[in-house]
Amino acid sequence: MKQNNWLGFLFVIVMICLLIYLAFDGGNAIGIPGIKDTRLGIDIKGGIYTTLYPDIPEGQKPSEADLNSARRIIETRLESKGIFDKNVTVEKENGRIIVEIPFAPGEEDFNPQKTVDEIGKTALLTFQEVDEEKVDENGRYLPTGKIIIEGKDVKNAGVGTNPDTGEVVVTLELNKEGAEKFAEATERLLQKKIAIFMDDVLIVAPTVNNVITDGNAIITGQRTAKEAGELADTIRAGALPFRMVAKEINLISPILGEGALKVTIRAGIVALILVALFMIVYYRLAGLIADIALTGLIVITLLILSAMGITLTLPGIAGIILSIGMGVDANVVIFERIKEEIRNGKTVGAAVDDGFRRAFTAILDSNVTTVLTAAILYWLGSGPIRGFAITLGMGVALSFLTGVTATRIMLKSITGAKFTRSPKTFGI
Amino acid sequence: MIDLMSKRKWFFVLPIIIILAGIIGLIINGLNYDIQFQGGTIIQIEMNDSNFDVNKIGVILTEMLNKKVSSQKIQAYNPQNEDEKINILMLKVPGSDTLSDAEVNSIIDMLSKDYNAKRIYQMQNVQPFIADEIKQKGIKAILVASVLIILYIWWRFSTISGLPAALTALIALIHDAFIMLSAYTIFQIPLNESFIAAVLTILGYSLNNTIIIYDRIRENSNKMRKVPVDELVNKSIIQTLRRTINTSVTTIIAIFIVYIFAALNNIQSVKEFAFPLIIGLIAGTYSSLFIAPTLWMMWKQKESKERIVAKQVKAKAR
């Protein structure tokens, strides 16, 4: 091809430079989080990872609704302690809840066990009378101690719609004892407020509009179905008969994580440089092209991690470093093939075409199996192992884009140039 | 061209020796299960200086809790000031003796009062039944991965006897897993979830190599129909040899650097992950080059011999 030129090569270079710019904060202005905004796992940031089980007789299983309610209490409790950057997940098949709490910078809680104990306590839900004078700095009512009903009086809470207005409401079903107490209170407090507290945190303070005698009340004023669902979960949580117990606790100090992060990043940079040098020494110009593609692979991996908010763990970084080594594999396979074709007497241009075509099935078959194992690791692994599976699988899958496609565009575009017509391009 | 296949018996000597050493290690030392796999408690506490009597603390705690507490002194570097070392007291209570919340609290109270301990550096508290669950999941992961891999190879290599290709590749993978396990028992590396990740990674990697060689056999067997099977395999291995070596070199460079950095800075978790990966990479390269294709070839030779015998029998019967 006479008109073959540098366009393809330049295109790839520009794309990779753009990605690097995006990764290093350039994208922040348009809402693409860069490397600095990557979510770091507990093993890097430091924090607590704990698995909580309901404290119920052996053989019994908590219902999903119960677990969701328990999750709501845990979230409410952590938020009341000012911990917002948490991660509480329900594993309904195992009947447990996983809580991840990163350390806030500068925080040095010596006894995290106490924190875990506190979040596992049975929630105390109370409906209290309100003293309009007693508010905190945010204007929220404070507990008065004048308890109308408690969590144990609540039979169930759910989400429904108000038949008159069609708006989303939280439905409340009380047991017999609760219904009696509630009837008395609603009569006395008509047009006043009743505040609902979880432990000592105000959840909501609806106004009493009717006297409720049958124990079936509704709470209006929820904006969305999701909000109503959360409120229902919280109220139900107060009726939970069990507390949550930590059967597994992992705690990592911020110092340990920071040290490990520094070390692995340095290792990654050194590994990248050495692998890059190896490729250049062995494959010359083609090696350089592979290195450019490899840089692209790593930057894209990092960008996807940060942009999708995937948590990066230490094994995750190990996965990235491993994919530095394995990422050039596609190129090694292709270049060796091209060399072979050249030795068989083909011109460089023809050898490049054939090399890519013939190497493709081998690369496909071998990468599919690695992606398979990564998928299984993700499926069956927990926390940090999942992080490793994501980065490894992504590295291999992306190497099709960089190691095969990007290298191909670059190589094809420069094999038109005079100086690349010599087999020396490939280190022969 | 070097005739590798004539020396095929020697290929199995080294792996057998290593695996035997592993079995002997297993009998003598047993498997070193990390608390992730057997339950237990590990607490690392940052101390203000290195002047604490680690043995005495162990004795006091063993008495206080009436459980066997082993104690150890370790040092790590401080990332904020790399000339400074952090002094750490490590306490271990293995197995079914997992500490209760109250016991952990009492240890921490005692150490902060009597020994002016600074803060918890790392803590792991795992109940045995969770450990069992993690172990089972790990084994399941390895089994599921193996089955899927066999099916994939069987399908993709159906033109060159897919089933033998899949089974010999699997034997190569089992070889890799055993070599890695031997490394764990010989060097007494604690077995934990990272082990599962390391094994699966190596299975994927080793299979990569094997597939590249099988791919070449597939291609060559179309081109050279008259060539005997040992020559075909030999040729295919040698044609792909450079690629195999170069990929192994780049991958080992990457993971070896991680190992060195982790070892120099005493980052235990990363070190314990990188070392078996290095062993596995070497084992995986070896098995792809020498074990899987050799076995496949021997299978094919046996098959064709049987076919000849069957033909002769048929001819005689007539």
XYZ file of C-alpha atoms in Angstrom:
746
model
C 0.000 0.000 0.000
C 1.657 3.149 -1.258
C -0.358 5.652 0.677
C 0.288 3.814 3.899
C 1.262 6.389 6.423
C 1.623 7.276 10.026
C -2.051 8.029 10.570
C -2.938 4.792 12.360
C 0.159 4.963 14.494
C -0.490 8.556 15.478
C -4.131 7.773 16.173
C -3.241 5.087 18.718
C -0.592 7.275 20.343
C -3.036 10.166 20.650
C -5.696 7.876 22.108
C -3.306 6.499 24.708
C -2.057 9.973 25.628
C -5.655 11.067 26.025
C -6.365 8.116 28.298
C -3.275 8.875 30.374
C -4.416 12.479 30.674
C -7.876 11.320 31.774
C -6.416 8.878 34.262
C -4.228 11.524 35.865
C -6.986 13.900 36.850
C -7.664 15.440 33.462
C -11.119 13.898 33.374
C -12.282 15.296 36.671
C -13.642 18.425 35.050
C -16.003 16.370 32.896
C -16.888 13.955 35.657
C -14.549 11.064 34.924
C -12.812 10.068 38.123
C -9.076 9.511 37.705
C -6.621 7.186 39.381
C -6.498 9.318 42.502
C -10.214 8.732 43.043
C -9.968 4.948 42.891
C -11.814 3.317 45.739
C -9.304 1.501 47.866
C -10.083 -1.681 49.763
C -9.884 -2.062 53.515
C -6.572 -3.870 53.115
C -5.064 -0.687 51.678
C -6.968 2.093 53.379
C -7.083 0.341 56.711
C -10.310 -0.451 58.446
C -12.552 -3.201 59.657
C -14.051 -6.034 57.664
C -16.479 -8.122 59.633
C -19.054 -10.833 59.040
C -22.109 -10.648 61.289
C -24.472 -13.530 61.919
C -27.856 -13.289 63.646
C -27.693 -14.703 67.136
C -30.501 -17.233 66.751
C -30.735 -20.922 67.643
C -28.781 -23.207 65.358
C -30.628 -24.551 62.359
C -32.869 -21.514 62.038
C -32.424 -19.148 59.164
C -33.236 -15.466 59.180
C -35.616 -14.270 56.465
C -34.435 -11.875 53.824
C -36.691 -9.144 55.216
C -35.127 -9.640 58.651
C -31.636 -9.388 57.201
C -32.533 -6.230 55.321
C -33.913 -4.759 58.491
C -30.750 -5.701 60.346
C -28.732 -4.051 57.590
C -30.734 -0.866 58.033
C -30.014 -0.775 61.756
C -26.325 -1.277 61.178
C -26.295 1.529 58.615
C -28.250 3.846 60.891
C -25.908 3.129 63.775
C -22.781 3.730 61.721
C -24.224 6.942 60.306
C -25.088 8.161 63.778
C -21.389 7.728 64.595
C -20.487 9.817 61.581
C -19.315 6.861 59.509
C -20.752 7.337 56.030
C -18.090 5.710 53.882
C -19.167 2.216 54.801
C -20.267 -0.832 52.930
C -22.962 -3.063 54.376
C -24.040 -6.032 52.269
C -26.555 -8.779 52.916
C -25.667 -12.309 51.830
C -29.044 -13.895 52.003
C -27.961 -17.401 50.972
C -25.568 -17.548 53.924
C -27.869 -15.595 56.215
C -25.253 -13.039 57.130
C -24.226 -9.447 56.756
C -20.809 -8.201 55.751
C -19.732 -4.833 57.057
C -16.733 -2.920 55.808
C -15.746 0.222 57.625
C -12.699 2.082 56.400
C -10.729 4.162 58.855
C -11.180 7.862 58.510
C -7.842 9.603 58.034
C -6.234 10.244 61.382
C -8.637 8.009 63.235
C -6.912 5.693 65.658
C -9.537 3.668 67.380
C -7.668 1.255 69.579
C -10.518 -1.096 70.195
C -12.519 -1.816 67.076
C -14.031 -4.829 68.785
C -16.193 -2.420 70.757
C -17.434 -0.783 67.567
C -18.361 -4.184 66.180
C -20.129 -5.115 69.417
C -22.152 -1.941 69.266
C -23.330 -2.379 65.705
C -24.450 -5.914 66.480
C -26.698 -4.979 69.411
C -30.444 -5.467 69.090
C -31.904 -2.175 67.969
C -34.115 -0.326 70.378
C -37.004 1.231 68.515
C -39.226 3.655 70.390
C -42.182 5.858 69.532
C -41.955 8.841 71.844
C -43.877 11.942 72.644
C -42.197 15.063 71.395
C -41.144 18.118 73.300
C -41.167 20.896 70.683
C -38.498 22.760 72.622
C -35.996 19.895 72.747
C -34.140 19.946 69.449
C -30.489 19.509 68.523
C -28.423 21.945 66.461
C -29.930 20.521 63.267
C -33.448 21.162 64.486
C -34.164 17.496 65.060
C -36.179 16.362 68.044
C -34.301 14.818 70.925
C -35.577 11.790 72.817
C -37.857 12.755 75.664
C -38.083 9.394 77.359
C -41.888 9.514 77.214
C -42.252 6.213 75.412
C -45.559 5.365 73.771
C -44.709 2.024 72.206
C -41.532 -0.005 71.611
C -40.204 -2.262 68.896
C -41.736 -5.315 70.492
C -45.199 -3.785 70.059
C -44.747 -3.562 66.313
C -45.951 -6.627 64.445
C -44.929 -5.568 60.970
C -44.134 -2.614 58.771
C -44.383 -2.425 55.018
C -44.890 -0.170 52.033
C -48.303 0.624 50.630
C -50.229 3.348 48.881
C -52.748 5.714 50.368
C -56.055 4.774 48.690
C -57.249 8.401 48.841
C -54.253 10.212 47.411
C -52.242 7.419 45.741
C -49.034 8.501 47.470
C -46.502 6.027 48.850
C -46.878 5.377 52.550
C -45.384 3.169 55.210
C -47.925 0.839 56.737
C -47.647 -0.060 60.370
C -49.247 -3.047 62.032
C -49.234 -3.247 65.814
C -49.958 -6.156 68.082
C -52.895 -6.093 70.514
C -50.994 -4.535 73.378
C -49.401 -1.985 71.067
C -52.728 -1.116 69.480
C -54.241 -0.259 72.883
C -51.343 1.972 73.885
C -51.301 3.600 70.459
C -55.036 4.302 70.508
C -54.691 6.108 73.811
C -51.710 8.125 72.624
C -53.137 9.139 69.248
C -56.270 10.405 70.930
C -54.258 12.478 73.333
C -51.734 13.749 70.771
C -54.077 14.491 67.844
C -52.487 17.042 65.464
C -49.246 16.768 67.388
C -46.141 14.845 66.480
C -44.961 11.402 67.477
C -41.256 10.816 67.005
C -39.748 7.445 66.087
C -36.240 6.771 67.379
C -33.780 4.014 66.615
C -31.574 3.790 69.682
C -31.262 7.527 70.234
C -31.360 8.626 66.631
C -34.487 10.305 65.286
C -35.832 8.419 62.300
C -38.997 10.319 61.507
C -41.560 12.482 63.332
C -44.961 12.252 61.666
C -48.005 14.272 62.785
C -50.979 12.376 64.176
C -53.941 12.998 61.870
C -56.422 10.457 63.192
C -57.085 8.458 66.284
C -55.948 4.945 65.491
C -57.748 2.276 67.398
C -57.261 -0.884 65.330
C -53.460 -0.900 65.414
C -53.121 -0.233 61.685
C -51.461 3.081 61.012
C -49.869 4.698 58.017
C -46.991 7.144 57.928
C -47.195 9.645 55.092
C -44.669 12.107 53.778
C -42.238 9.686 52.100
C -41.115 11.059 48.789
C -40.181 7.846 47.000
C -40.960 4.146 47.259
C -37.309 3.555 48.099
C -37.425 5.984 50.972
C -40.626 4.361 52.263
C -39.020 0.925 51.958
C -36.016 2.033 53.987
C -38.232 3.471 56.689
C -40.267 0.256 56.800
C -37.033 -1.756 57.062
C -35.857 0.417 59.920
C -39.107 0.084 61.830
C -39.148 -3.649 61.279
C -35.561 -3.772 62.515
C -36.781 -2.497 65.839
C -38.998 -5.517 66.056
C -36.148 -7.939 65.368
C -35.788 -10.499 68.113
C -32.052 -11.094 67.593
C -28.766 -9.297 67.780
C -25.951 -9.701 65.277
C -22.703 -11.358 66.343
C -19.358 -11.002 64.584
C -17.958 -14.400 63.693
C -15.160 -13.035 61.585
C -13.272 -9.824 62.104
C -10.435 -8.458 60.055
C -8.777 -5.265 61.002
C -5.953 -3.566 59.209
C -4.268 -0.416 60.412
C -3.947 2.430 57.917
C -0.167 2.312 58.297
C 0.038 -1.322 57.266
C -2.114 -0.690 54.203
C -0.257 2.458 53.196
C 3.072 0.668 53.416
C 1.843 -2.244 51.347
C 0.387 0.091 48.717
C 3.649 2.012 48.335
C 5.643 -1.178 48.006
C 3.374 -2.801 45.438
C 3.133 0.349 43.321
C 6.912 0.606 43.237
C 7.156 -3.061 42.366
C 4.647 -2.523 39.567
C 6.621 0.372 38.087
C 9.903 -1.541 38.199
C 8.235 -4.605 36.690
C 6.742 -2.491 33.903
C 10.114 -0.938 33.071
C 11.904 -4.290 33.018
C 9.268 -5.984 30.888
C 9.273 -3.004 28.524
C 13.060 -3.147 28.198
C 12.958 -6.867 27.569
C 10.484 -6.386 24.755
C 12.575 -3.635 23.128
C 15.817 -5.586 23.398
C 14.216 -8.686 21.970
C 11.825 -7.312 19.372
C 13.276 -3.840 18.658
C 10.751 -1.529 17.013
C 7.971 -4.083 17.329
C 8.818 -4.398 21.009
C 8.486 -0.647 21.406
C 5.059 -0.821 19.824
C 4.086 -3.625 22.200
C 5.226 -1.430 25.090
C 3.031 1.421 23.902
C 0.090 -0.981 23.740
C 0.966 -2.334 27.187
C 0.945 1.184 28.621
C -2.494 1.582 27.100
C -3.626 -1.682 28.686
C -2.598 -0.592 32.162
C -4.057 2.899 31.856
C -7.378 1.533 30.599
C -7.481 -0.992 33.439
C -6.868 1.754 36.005
C -9.413 4.058 34.383
C -12.118 1.395 34.362
C -11.409 0.639 38.016
C -11.727 4.262 39.056
C -14.571 5.208 36.719
C -16.743 2.251 37.705
C -15.969 2.632 41.371
C -14.539 -0.872 41.682
C -12.646 -1.310 44.911
C -8.937 -1.864 44.419
C -7.310 -4.303 46.827
C -3.710 -5.470 47.276
C -4.310 -8.718 45.404
C -5.991 -6.511 42.800
C -2.745 -4.628 42.301
C -0.946 -7.964 42.165
C -3.390 -8.931 39.413
C -2.490 -5.786 37.467
C 1.222 -6.466 37.838
C 0.716 -10.048 36.733
C -1.194 -8.830 33.698
C 1.823 -6.651 32.814
C 3.742 -9.878 32.363
C 0.920 -11.770 30.736
C -0.324 -8.771 28.755
C 2.609 -8.826 26.380
C 1.931 -12.481 25.690
C -0.343 -11.765 22.747
C 2.420 -9.665 21.235
C 5.069 -12.273 21.871
C 2.922 -14.874 20.113
C 2.274 -12.555 17.172
C 5.847 -11.316 16.799
C 7.313 -14.809 16.958
C 4.866 -15.780 14.253
C 5.798 -12.796 12.113
C 9.489 -13.619 12.532
C 8.795 -17.157 11.388
C 6.962 -15.941 8.305
C 9.814 -13.569 7.476
C 12.328 -16.394 7.835
C 10.170 -18.426 5.474
C 10.866 -15.742 2.902
C 7.843 -13.476 3.101
C 8.126 -9.707 2.907
C 7.645 -7.802 6.132
C 4.249 -6.506 5.059
C 2.909 -9.939 4.142
C 4.434 -11.502 7.238
C 2.665 -8.977 9.461
C -0.688 -9.840 7.907
C -0.153 -13.574 8.151
C 1.354 -13.378 11.611
C -1.710 -11.658 13.036
C -4.100 -14.001 11.269
C -2.357 -17.212 12.283
C -1.648 -16.200 15.862
C -5.234 -15.212 16.509
C -6.774 -18.624 17.281
C -3.979 -19.457 19.690
C -4.427 -16.154 21.505
C -8.188 -16.522 21.590
C -8.147 -20.053 22.987
C -5.551 -19.326 25.602
C -7.181 -16.106 26.783
C -10.668 -17.541 26.999
C -9.459 -20.068 29.551
C -7.846 -17.361 31.684
C -11.006 -15.282 31.581
C -12.919 -18.408 32.630
C -10.781 -18.895 35.708
C -11.030 -15.209 36.583
C -14.824 -15.444 36.353
C -14.871 -18.447 38.669
C -12.618 -16.654 41.142
C -15.008 -13.719 41.129
C -18.034 -15.949 41.516
C -16.718 -18.008 44.429
C -14.193 -15.711 46.035
C -14.794 -13.101 48.689
C -13.509 -9.549 49.238
C -9.878 -9.249 48.189
C -9.905 -12.334 45.977
C -12.674 -10.763 43.936
C -10.475 -7.720 43.475
C -7.771 -9.957 42.083
C -10.229 -11.723 39.783
C -11.512 -8.430 38.375
C -8.121 -7.003 37.549
C -6.764 -10.267 36.165
C -9.810 -10.961 34.009
C -9.946 -7.391 32.820
C -6.242 -7.394 31.996
C -6.576 -10.479 29.837
C -9.798 -9.413 28.140
C -8.412 -5.952 27.401
C -5.249 -7.419 25.947
C -7.340 -8.235 22.867
C -7.942 -4.547 22.440
C -4.379 -3.436 23.079
C -2.142 -6.433 22.371
C -4.001 -7.424 19.220
C -5.938 -4.463 17.804
C -3.828 -1.474 18.849
C -0.543 -3.187 17.988
C -1.963 -4.215 14.651
C -3.011 -0.690 13.755
C 0.361 0.674 14.771
C 2.408 -2.010 13.060
C 0.444 -1.916 9.813
C 0.658 1.820 9.657
C 4.418 1.982 9.958
C 5.332 -1.056 7.877
C 4.639 1.182 4.901
C 7.600 3.349 5.834
C 10.920 2.564 4.188
C 12.994 1.990 7.293
C 10.643 -0.677 8.611
C 10.919 -2.869 5.572
C 13.981 -4.495 7.009
C 13.467 -7.607 9.150
C 15.492 -5.800 11.812
C 12.217 -4.202 12.865
C 11.414 -7.469 14.559
C 14.836 -8.131 15.950
C 15.912 -10.689 13.397
C 16.491 -30.096 15.388
C 16.754 -31.459 18.908
C 14.796 -34.643 19.385
C 13.025 -34.006 22.648
C 10.690 -36.941 22.427
C 13.445 -39.541 22.571
C 14.257 -38.344 26.067
C 10.669 -38.300 27.180
C 11.116 -40.577 30.184
C 13.384 -38.027 31.819
C 10.658 -35.392 31.721
C 8.815 -37.067 34.527
C 11.766 -37.525 36.879
C 12.024 -34.015 38.272
C 8.298 -33.501 38.940
C 8.071 -36.874 40.664
C 11.016 -36.008 42.922
C 9.464 -32.653 43.865
C 6.043 -34.140 44.495
C 7.577 -36.924 46.596
C 9.466 -34.308 48.602
C 6.151 -32.540 49.057
C 4.485 -35.707 50.301
C 7.327 -36.349 52.737
C 7.033 -32.751 53.923
C 3.312 -33.298 54.306
C 3.850 -36.374 56.463
C 6.462 -34.692 58.649
C 5.018 -31.202 59.011
C 1.433 -31.488 57.848
C -0.258 -28.636 56.078
C 0.177 -25.259 57.617
C -3.368 -23.919 57.557
C -3.715 -20.206 57.989
C -6.431 -19.178 60.427
C -8.575 -18.342 57.415
C -8.745 -22.091 56.810
C -8.924 -23.436 60.348
C -10.360 -20.622 62.414
C -8.540 -18.781 65.169
C -7.350 -15.342 66.109
C -4.312 -13.334 65.149
C -3.787 -9.935 66.673
C -0.869 -7.704 65.823
C -0.392 -4.800 68.162
C 1.797 -1.815 67.554
C 4.003 -1.198 70.582
C 5.670 2.052 71.504
C 9.177 0.614 71.517
C 10.893 -2.742 71.207
C 11.419 -3.085 74.965
C 8.757 -5.581 75.781
C 9.210 -9.132 76.952
C 7.441 -11.085 74.259
C 7.754 -14.448 76.043
C 6.421 -13.076 79.292
C 3.378 -11.612 77.548
C 2.726 -14.997 75.967
C 2.850 -16.720 79.366
C 0.648 -14.101 81.039
C -1.998 -14.282 78.310
C -1.957 -18.086 78.196
C -2.651 -18.071 81.917
C -5.201 -15.272 81.780
C -7.291 -16.848 78.999
C -6.506 -20.491 79.700
C -5.859 -20.915 75.977
C -2.582 -21.425 74.202
C -1.394 -18.035 73.046
C 1.800 -17.882 70.998
C 3.555 -14.546 70.849
C 6.132 -13.181 68.482
C 7.975 -9.926 67.961
C 8.108 -8.509 64.423
C 9.128 -5.281 62.764
C 7.677 -3.401 59.830
C 8.674 -0.161 58.227
C 6.751 3.021 58.687
C 5.587 4.305 55.272
C 5.441 7.862 56.565
C 9.063 7.777 57.638
C 10.965 4.946 56.057
C 13.954 5.095 58.397
C 11.693 4.325 61.287
C 10.685 0.834 62.251
C 7.388 -0.105 63.802
C 7.540 -2.650 66.609
C 4.801 -5.192 66.591
C 3.664 -7.825 68.997
C 1.936 -10.677 67.234
C -0.398 -12.983 69.142
C -1.800 -16.167 67.656
C -4.534 -18.424 68.961
C -5.179 -21.100 66.381
C -8.029 -23.408 65.569
C -11.136 -24.015 67.572
C -9.887 -21.721 70.340
C -11.078 -18.600 68.508
C -11.197 -15.785 71.019
C -14.527 -14.355 72.056
C -15.258 -10.649 71.869
C -14.808 -10.336 75.617
C -11.436 -12.089 75.502
C -10.169 -9.818 72.750
C -11.277 -6.835 74.796
C -9.496 -8.097 77.900
C -6.242 -8.659 75.990
C -6.351 -5.174 74.574
C -7.154 -3.649 77.947
C -4.304 -5.536 79.617
C -1.745 -4.600 76.957
C -2.665 -0.954 76.880
C -2.578 -0.699 80.657
C 0.512 -2.767 81.525
C 2.535 -2.387 78.366
C 1.468 0.982 77.048
C 0.558 -0.564 73.709
C -0.174 1.924 70.943
C -2.908 0.457 68.771
C -4.026 -2.596 66.852
C -1.967 -3.052 63.718
C -3.876 -5.956 62.331
C -6.460 -8.362 63.659
C -8.050 -11.450 62.212
C -10.646 -13.379 64.106
C -12.256 -16.286 62.271
C -14.615 -18.919 63.610
C -13.859 -22.451 62.430
C -17.136 -22.915 60.568
C -16.423 -19.875 58.407
C -12.989 -21.293 57.741
C -14.616 -24.508 56.514
C -16.890 -22.553 54.238
C -13.987 -20.644 52.671
C -12.082 -23.882 52.167
C -15.038 -25.603 50.528
C -15.621 -22.664 48.236
C -11.970 -22.734 47.224
C -12.043 -26.417 46.378
C -15.279 -25.914 44.481
C -13.696 -23.078 42.503
C -10.786 -25.252 41.456
C -13.055 -28.154 40.475
C -15.496 -26.007 38.500
C -12.640 -24.275 36.695
C -11.077 -27.607 35.782
C -14.312 -28.993 34.342
C -14.969 -25.899 32.248
C -11.412 -25.896 30.982
C -11.613 -29.557 29.934
C -14.866 -28.960 28.075
C -13.461 -25.934 26.296
C -10.328 -27.726 25.122
C -12.268 -30.821 24.143
C -14.459 -28.668 21.916
C -11.766 -26.422 20.461
C -9.293 -29.204 19.694
C -11.740 -31.775 18.399
C -9.770 -31.951 15.125
C -6.708 -33.381 16.887
C -8.435 -35.769 19.296
C -10.049 -33.302 21.676
C -10.570 -35.615 24.609
C -6.935 -36.759 24.898
C -5.848 -33.135 24.498
C -8.190 -32.063 27.282
C -7.224 -34.892 29.617
C -3.475 -34.505 29.110
C -3.825 -30.755 29.647
C -5.681 -31.548 32.857
C -2.906 -33.882 34.007
C -0.440 -31.060 33.385
C -2.628 -28.793 35.526
C -2.830 -31.349 38.321
C 0.965 -31.530 38.130
C 1.174 -27.752 38.568
C -1.212 -27.782 41.505
C 0.763 -30.560 43.203
C 4.072 -28.798 42.691
C 2.588 -25.653 44.233
C 1.173 -27.610 47.126
C 4.609 -29.182 47.612
C 6.114 -25.722 47.770
C 3.576 -24.815 50.464
C 4.373 -27.869 52.573
C 8.152 -27.756 52.095
C 8.430 -24.046 52.886
C 5.561 -24.149 55.395
C 3.693 -21.262 53.812
C 0.306 -20.841 55.473
C -2.541 -22.011 53.258
C -5.274 -19.436 52.872
C -7.550 -17.883 50.313
C -4.546 -16.490 48.445
C -3.480 -20.069 47.815
C -6.707 -20.715 45.923
C -6.182 -17.546 43.898
C -2.567 -18.472 43.181
C -3.461 -22.008 42.091
C -6.262 -20.839 39.819
C -4.053 -18.191 38.265
C -1.391 -20.752 37.527
C -3.943 -23.174 36.117
C -5.074 -20.447 33.723
C -1.516 -19.478 32.865
C -0.194 -22.996 32.393
C -3.156 -23.820 30.243
C -2.363 -20.762 28.114
C 1.016 -22.253 27.345
C -0.346 -25.720 26.705
C -2.985 -24.357 24.353
C -0.430 -22.413 22.346
C 1.476 -25.656 21.765
C -1.659 -27.672 21.004
C -2.742 -24.949 18.620
C 0.522 -25.417 16.764
C 0.101 -29.196 16.730
C -3.389 -28.677 15.315
C -2.027 -26.427 12.587
C 0.951 -28.653 11.765
C -1.105 -31.822 11.662
C -3.058 -30.331 8.766
C 0.139 -29.442 6.920
C 2.141 -32.574 7.623
C -0.192 -35.511 7.367
C 2.528 -38.083 6.693
C 4.821 -37.119 9.552
C 4.929 -39.498 12.568
C 3.290 -38.138 15.659
C 6.464 -37.805 17.768
C 8.109 -35.711 15.084
C 4.983 -33.587 14.796
C 4.910 -32.885 18.517
C 8.630 -32.283 18.653
C 8.442 -29.780 15.807
C 5.480 -27.982 17.320
C 7.176 -27.602 20.698
C 10.352 -26.261 19.158
C 8.491 -23.842 16.896
C 6.690 -22.339 19.849
C 9.629 -22.580 22.251
C 10.772 -18.972 21.922
C 7.287 -17.719 22.598
C 6.916 -19.963 25.640
C 10.232 -18.868 27.090
C 9.703 -15.168 26.413
C 6.263 -15.093 27.981
C 7.522 -16.950 30.990
C 10.402 -14.515 31.289
C 8.187 -11.416 31.209
C 5.659 -12.900 33.636
C 8.304 -14.153 36.030
C 10.090 -10.773 35.903
C 6.848 -9.063 36.951
C 5.981 -11.350 39.811
C 9.593 -11.766 40.968
C 9.923 -7.994 41.379
C 6.758 -8.004 43.479
C 8.219 -10.764 45.624
C 11.521 -8.968 46.168
C 9.834 -5.705 47.089
C 7.462 -7.437 49.472
C 10.251 -9.465 51.065
C 12.510 -6.434 51.552
C 9.710 -4.489 53.179
C 8.250 -7.376 55.117
C 4.788 -7.186 53.545
C 3.806 -10.685 54.527
C 0.506 -10.975 52.661
C 1.989 -10.003 49.307
C 5.087 -12.106 49.828
C 3.071 -15.187 50.665
C 1.105 -14.679 47.482
C 4.017 -13.983 45.140
C 6.276 -16.875 46.124
C 3.927 -19.718 45.182
C 3.106 -17.826 41.983
C 6.782 -17.925 41.000
C 6.960 -21.667 41.716
C 3.712 -22.153 39.813
C 4.924 -20.168 36.792
C 7.978 -22.382 36.515
C 5.937 -25.551 37.018
C 3.338 -24.350 34.529
C 5.921 -23.604 31.851
C 7.554 -26.974 32.408
C 4.352 -28.961 32.264
C 3.167 -27.207 29.106
C 6.433 -27.932 27.355
C 7.182 -31.409 28.552
C 4.256 -33.089 30.213
C 1.025 -32.288 28.351
C 2.318 -32.710 24.764
C 4.408 -35.746 25.667
C 1.456 -37.507 27.230
C -0.750 -36.562 24.292
C 1.811 -38.037 21.934
C 2.109 -41.254 23.941
C -1.686 -41.554 23.905
C -1.776 -41.135 20.130
C 1.036 -43.654 19.623
C -0.753 -46.214 21.741
C -3.962 -45.531 19.845
C -2.333 -46.077 16.439
C -0.579 -49.227 17.672
C -3.909 -50.587 18.820
C -5.401 -49.712 15.466
C -2.653 -51.635 13.667
C -3.102 -54.610 15.975
C -6.851 -54.456 15.454
C -6.327 -54.422 11.690
C -4.025 -57.428 11.888
C -6.516 -59.290 14.030
C -9.229 -58.477 11.544
C -7.023 -59.606 8.660
C -6.231 -62.872 10.400
C -9.865 -63.494 11.178
C -10.663 -63.346 7.505
